[in-house]
Amino acid sequence: MTLESLSPCKDNHYLTSNRIDHFGFKNDKTFNQRYLIADQHWRKEGGSILFYTGNEGDIIWFCNNTGFMWDVAEELKAMLVFAEHRYYGQSLPFGADSFRDSRHLNFLTSEQALADFAELIKHLKRTIPGAENQPVIALGGSYGGMLAAWFRMKYPHIVVGALAASAPIWQFEDIVPCGVFMKIVTTDFKRSGPNCSESIQSSWDAINRLTRNGTGMDWLSEALHLCTPLKNAQDVQHLKDWISETWVNLAMVDYPYESNFLQPLPAWPIKVVCQYLKNPNLSDKKLLQNIFQALNVYYNYSGQARCLNMSETSTSSLGSLGWSYQACTEIVMPFCTNGIDDMFEPQPWDLKTFSDECFKQWGVKPRPSWITSMYGGKNISSHTNIIFSNGDLDPWSGGGVTKNITNTLVAIIIPEGAHHLDLRANSAFDPMTVLLARSLEVKYMKQWIRDFYASPRKKH
Amino acid sequence: MTLESLSPCKDNHYLTSNRIDHFGFKNDKTFNQRYLIADQHWRKEGGSILFYTGNEGDIIWFCNNTGFMWDVAEELKAMLVFAEHRYYGQSLPFGADSFRDSRHLNFLTSEQALADFAELIKHLKRTIPGAENQPVIALGGSYGGMLAAWFRMKYPHIVVGALAASAPIWQFEDIVPCGVFMKIVTTDFKRSGPNCSESIQSSWDAINRLTRNGTGMDWLSEALHLCTPLKNAQDVQHLKDWISETWVNLAMVDYPYESNFLQPLPAWPIKVVCQYLKNPNLSDKKLLQNIFQALNVYYNYSGQARCLNMSETSTSSLGSLGWSYQACTEIVMPFCTNGIDDMFEPQPWDLKTFSDECFKQWGVKPRPSWITSMYGGKNISSHTNIIFSNGDLDPWSGGGVTKNITNTLVAIIIPEGAHHLDLRANSAFDPMTVLLARSLEVKYMKQWIRDFYASPRKKH
């Protein structure tokens, strides 16, 4: 049975009304929040509710990429709920105007999203007979994983625990070094083929040398099969950013089997990419022809692409507009490279420039220390029942919780695991490490469910 | 040494900048939040910070009525901080316009106030050398006690524990019966003199009978020495509400010594009041002449008042305007009477009417279930280090936590204690019960401080 046949991610969706502003009373308008429900394995007796805390994209896409929940539903007698995050997918508070200006975007925050989830769960418990006295567990990956962890921290009366997969809750301020992310990306390429990271490292200078003049730009545009040719220095910077992001994305989705998360890709895609990048000491042109072959793995695995489009790096199911706003307000993650610990051109973290660009684009200024004020940064030891899982291939693990904090705030490391591999459906190609991680996760979740049923329960 | 000489509540105040809206990014204006600091007993080595989570009034007034913090400062080597709640005292986000309309009032919520406190503590830790690595304990009484408890629940990374005195965190929705509050008021009068509650109970009908016509209204206005004579049925209803509130206030401030919290009053003021209310079977006029004597205790202990003013029931240091807005939005507390379990005229809780009045006055509608969604109602057992103290004379104890929930969420009952008696300065007239309560509170606080210093500390 394939996931497709199991999951009703495609059409089983419902709408409810949720407040646009939970934290003020002037605006009492509501919006339609989408969520998906699957109850084929749910039991009213002793069952549970697994609640996916939707992140920056269409919820159907997350639903289709979170096979783990479907795989454990029967064992946990669980109802599955996938909640779409406001301002993404079909959950647009102001419809087509939602991204128009800072006034319309004002309600796009993690705090509002968590309040949406709280109210949605209350609504489900009120309206689904049998659901009221069941434990709810939050699950999420990436930003959704941060939301799952934060949801348990802020609403422990609503969720008994959280599985926060690949959740970089410490990628803020100076909690971790800003270079750790790109260092992990680099390590992934280093480990996937001889001279692979060196070849990429060499490519930046090669690009710089080649694009000193128009002829070089033309040549490179053709060699890389760019849909839009390079015209000036700004385009060249854009090219380098786009290529960097491609390597980052490959590090995130370096799964052990053919997959289609950000793009359709072969198994262990970095290994495939690195087959083209064995020699860093070629001429600039030869090196960049190899870079093209490498990029082609990511952008043209299907073989259908006629040119490479620099305006896209991943699925359009991710809401890049909303995420850009969130990164410019609360979710301020400092990144940097130094070209020594990583294979990229050196680029320090520059809050001032970042802030200016945010103000230009959205009319807002980032508040880099707010997330730490709100959610505690490293001081989270008084909370309980959160699993932080991290694949060691995943660059986001650099800002993640990778060591146990207490007995009930635990870290699970998944060697050979890319970005929330554990949340994906079981596969014959899964490494043993992720099978172990998943069984440990289920063990904890069962414990939380048992604890819930063993304790006296209160109505409110 | 008197409290006056010890405390610099009067003029030692500072201002800082805090965001008007912590939960959105469109409005990045800031306001001046007032807070008071006393550090004469503070020690940089092994010290602590006691943080009063200011409630609905001028912070200087709370400071002057929270002698407990001054009394324990030396023992805990504590810096004392009193933070003023936004929209009260001098902490007005929009100055004189702060209460103009629902747009200006939009940022008056408990969530914003807690975020103010979090940012203020971060500011103090950043700017006061030696403060950074010290444990902070939240303290508050009444709504300030709710804030102290909620602050520990939502920001456990910022405060190691909370003393929530007389904090009715369960006076919401149907968590406790709506009649419990007035039942306790009634019990206080019943216990304070023979036939006292019966006399009050009889007084309502007496008023109703006497005010059927203009002559009766005139007589009553004179008998009660009202500053503004009664003119119609609406005034009569106002009179009864005002008298009821007086009995409620007396129940709150039934302290064992002369005090000046809501009004200057003798020791055990209800006993004094009840001396005038020994016979419920008098003629209407005689009964109401006695009611006047009773009211006179509350409104004219100084003997200076020339008439009784129905537009005031307590100190003007409380911000009744702001509180009226908060009660119309988040802080929706259902109250009711039935005339059987209590000494008042029956009045059911009517959300619809309440909501309509709120909309008329403020242009907002109450959200009665939000506080429970946000702060958990009865499901708070996963939190730690909160003391809930309640005097058994205090009507607010009806919605308070009066039984231990866990080892670290503990209730302290103070027999013979009125509204947060434990937070008041030591007095020779204190009953033994409150001395025991305070020593237990200090024991817990010392334990939190020890635990803090014994644990590895994180920067963020």
PDB file of N, CA, C and O in Angstrom, chain B residues 23 27 52-53 85 99 108 113 151 169 181 198 226-227 234 278 296 355 387-388 397 427-428 442:
ATOM      1  N   PHE B  23       3.486  41.751  20.274  1.00  0.00           N
ATOM      2  CA  PHE B  23       3.031  40.614  19.480  1.00  0.00           C
ATOM      3  C   PHE B  23       2.770  40.955  18.021  1.00  0.00           C
ATOM      4  O   PHE B  23       2.172  40.170  17.289  1.00  0.00           O
ATOM      5  N   ASN B  27       3.397  48.226  14.511  1.00  0.00           N
ATOM      6  CA  ASN B  27       3.545  49.341  15.436  1.00  0.00           C
ATOM      7  C   ASN B  27       4.817  49.116  16.249  1.00  0.00           C
ATOM      8  O   ASN B  27       4.859  48.261  17.119  1.00  0.00           O
ATOM      9  N   TYR B  52       7.859  42.551  41.850  1.00  0.00           N
ATOM     10  CA  TYR B  52       6.412  42.692  42.010  1.00  0.00           C
ATOM     11  C   TYR B  52       5.759  42.910  40.646  1.00  0.00           C
ATOM     12  O   TYR B  52       6.055  43.891  39.946  1.00  0.00           O
ATOM     13  N   THR B  53       4.900  41.984  40.256  1.00  0.00           N
ATOM     14  CA  THR B  53       4.193  42.082  38.970  1.00  0.00           C
ATOM     15  C   THR B  53       2.979  42.986  39.156  1.00  0.00           C
ATOM     16  O   THR B  53       1.908  42.552  39.581  1.00  0.00           O
ATOM     17  N   HIS B  85       2.098  48.193  35.851  1.00  0.00           N
ATOM     18  CA  HIS B  85       1.353  47.585  34.744  1.00  0.00           C
ATOM     19  C   HIS B  85       1.009  48.672  33.723  1.00  0.00           C
ATOM     20  O   HIS B  85       0.589  49.769  34.100  1.00  0.00           O
ATOM     21  N   PHE B  99      -7.028  55.899  27.001  1.00  0.00           N
ATOM     22  CA  PHE B  99      -8.340  55.273  27.183  1.00  0.00           C
ATOM     23  C   PHE B  99      -9.374  55.797  26.209  1.00  0.00           C
ATOM     24  O   PHE B  99     -10.559  55.603  26.391  1.00  0.00           O
ATOM     25  N   LEU B 108      -3.863  46.757  25.951  1.00  0.00           N
ATOM     26  CA  LEU B 108      -4.050  46.513  27.382  1.00  0.00           C
ATOM     27  C   LEU B 108      -4.519  45.077  27.586  1.00  0.00           C
ATOM     28  O   LEU B 108      -5.705  44.779  27.574  1.00  0.00           O
ATOM     29  N   ALA B 113       1.332  42.720  29.245  1.00  0.00           N
ATOM     30  CA  ALA B 113       1.923  43.090  30.539  1.00  0.00           C
ATOM     31  C   ALA B 113       3.023  42.102  30.925  1.00  0.00           C
ATOM     32  O   ALA B 113       4.092  42.500  31.398  1.00  0.00           O
ATOM     33  N   PHE B 151       3.126  34.509  34.983  1.00  0.00           N
ATOM     34  CA  PHE B 151       4.490  34.846  34.550  1.00  0.00           C
ATOM     35  C   PHE B 151       5.394  33.624  34.717  1.00  0.00           C
ATOM     36  O   PHE B 151       6.159  33.273  33.818  1.00  0.00           O
ATOM     37  N   ILE B 169      -7.164  32.732  39.985  1.00  0.00           N
ATOM     38  CA  ILE B 169      -6.953  32.278  38.599  1.00  0.00           C
ATOM     39  C   ILE B 169      -8.051  31.327  38.116  1.00  0.00           C
ATOM     40  O   ILE B 169      -8.085  30.994  36.942  1.00  0.00           O
ATOM     41  N   PHE B 181     -18.137  33.680  45.406  1.00  0.00           N
ATOM     42  CA  PHE B 181     -17.547  34.946  45.874  1.00  0.00           C
ATOM     43  C   PHE B 181     -18.446  35.614  46.923  1.00  0.00           C
ATOM     44  O   PHE B 181     -18.027  35.915  48.046  1.00  0.00           O
ATOM     45  N   GLU B 198     -28.018  38.991  58.309  1.00  0.00           N
ATOM     46  CA  GLU B 198     -29.483  39.064  58.174  1.00  0.00           C
ATOM     47  C   GLU B 198     -29.947  40.509  58.042  1.00  0.00           C
ATOM     48  O   GLU B 198     -30.871  40.808  57.275  1.00  0.00           O
ATOM     49  N   LEU B 226     -26.345  61.026  51.413  1.00  0.00           N
ATOM     50  CA  LEU B 226     -25.781  60.926  50.055  1.00  0.00           C
ATOM     51  C   LEU B 226     -25.443  62.314  49.528  1.00  0.00           C
ATOM     52  O   LEU B 226     -26.205  63.258  49.696  1.00  0.00           O
ATOM     53  N   CYS B 227     -24.297  62.411  48.879  1.00  0.00           N
ATOM     54  CA  CYS B 227     -23.907  63.707  48.305  1.00  0.00           C
ATOM     55  C   CYS B 227     -24.860  64.108  47.191  1.00  0.00           C
ATOM     56  O   CYS B 227     -25.159  65.283  47.001  1.00  0.00           O
ATOM     57  N   GLN B 234     -33.224  54.042  38.540  1.00  0.00           N
ATOM     58  CA  GLN B 234     -31.847  53.752  38.163  1.00  0.00           C
ATOM     59  C   GLN B 234     -30.881  54.145  39.284  1.00  0.00           C
ATOM     60  O   GLN B 234     -29.944  53.421  39.594  1.00  0.00           O
ATOM     61  N   LYS B 278     -27.273  44.713  64.472  1.00  0.00           N
ATOM     62  CA  LYS B 278     -27.587  43.560  65.303  1.00  0.00           C
ATOM     63  C   LYS B 278     -29.034  43.119  65.201  1.00  0.00           C
ATOM     64  O   LYS B 278     -29.392  42.030  65.616  1.00  0.00           O
ATOM     65  N   ASN B 296     -20.882  54.400  57.152  1.00  0.00           N
ATOM     66  CA  ASN B 296     -20.081  55.502  57.660  1.00  0.00           C
ATOM     67  C   ASN B 296     -18.723  55.010  58.202  1.00  0.00           C
ATOM     68  O   ASN B 296     -17.726  55.712  58.129  1.00  0.00           O
ATOM     69  N   SER B 355     -21.944  41.485  27.945  1.00  0.00           N
ATOM     70  CA  SER B 355     -21.278  41.706  26.661  1.00  0.00           C
ATOM     71  C   SER B 355     -21.822  42.950  25.957  1.00  0.00           C
ATOM     72  O   SER B 355     -21.060  43.762  25.423  1.00  0.00           O
ATOM     73  N   ILE B 387       3.559  29.427  44.649  1.00  0.00           N
ATOM     74  CA  ILE B 387       2.811  29.403  45.906  1.00  0.00           C
ATOM     75  C   ILE B 387       1.523  30.189  45.685  1.00  0.00           C
ATOM     76  O   ILE B 387       1.569  31.347  45.258  1.00  0.00           O
ATOM     77  N   PHE B 388       0.414  29.550  45.980  1.00  0.00           N
ATOM     78  CA  PHE B 388      -0.874  30.250  45.946  1.00  0.00           C
ATOM     79  C   PHE B 388      -1.308  30.463  47.385  1.00  0.00           C
ATOM     80  O   PHE B 388      -1.572  29.490  48.098  1.00  0.00           O
ATOM     81  N   SER B 397     -10.739  34.141  47.505  1.00  0.00           N
ATOM     82  CA  SER B 397     -10.227  32.784  47.708  1.00  0.00           C
ATOM     83  C   SER B 397     -11.145  31.757  47.039  1.00  0.00           C
ATOM     84  O   SER B 397     -10.720  30.645  46.739  1.00  0.00           O
ATOM     85  N   SER B 427       3.078  43.165  61.405  1.00  0.00           N
ATOM     86  CA  SER B 427       2.423  44.026  62.393  1.00  0.00           C
ATOM     87  C   SER B 427       2.311  43.252  63.689  1.00  0.00           C
ATOM     88  O   SER B 427       2.202  42.017  63.688  1.00  0.00           O
ATOM     89  N   ALA B 428       2.324  43.982  64.788  1.00  0.00           N
ATOM     90  CA  ALA B 428       2.184  43.339  66.092  1.00  0.00           C
ATOM     91  C   ALA B 428       0.818  42.675  66.214  1.00  0.00           C
ATOM     92  O   ALA B 428       0.621  41.776  67.029  1.00  0.00           O
ATOM     93  N   VAL B 442       8.732  32.177  52.775  1.00  0.00           N
ATOM     94  CA  VAL B 442      10.170  32.447  52.736  1.00  0.00           C
ATOM     95  C   VAL B 442      10.958  31.147  52.569  1.00  0.00           C
ATOM     96  O   VAL B 442      11.934  31.083  51.820  1.00  0.00           O
TER      97      VAL B 442
END
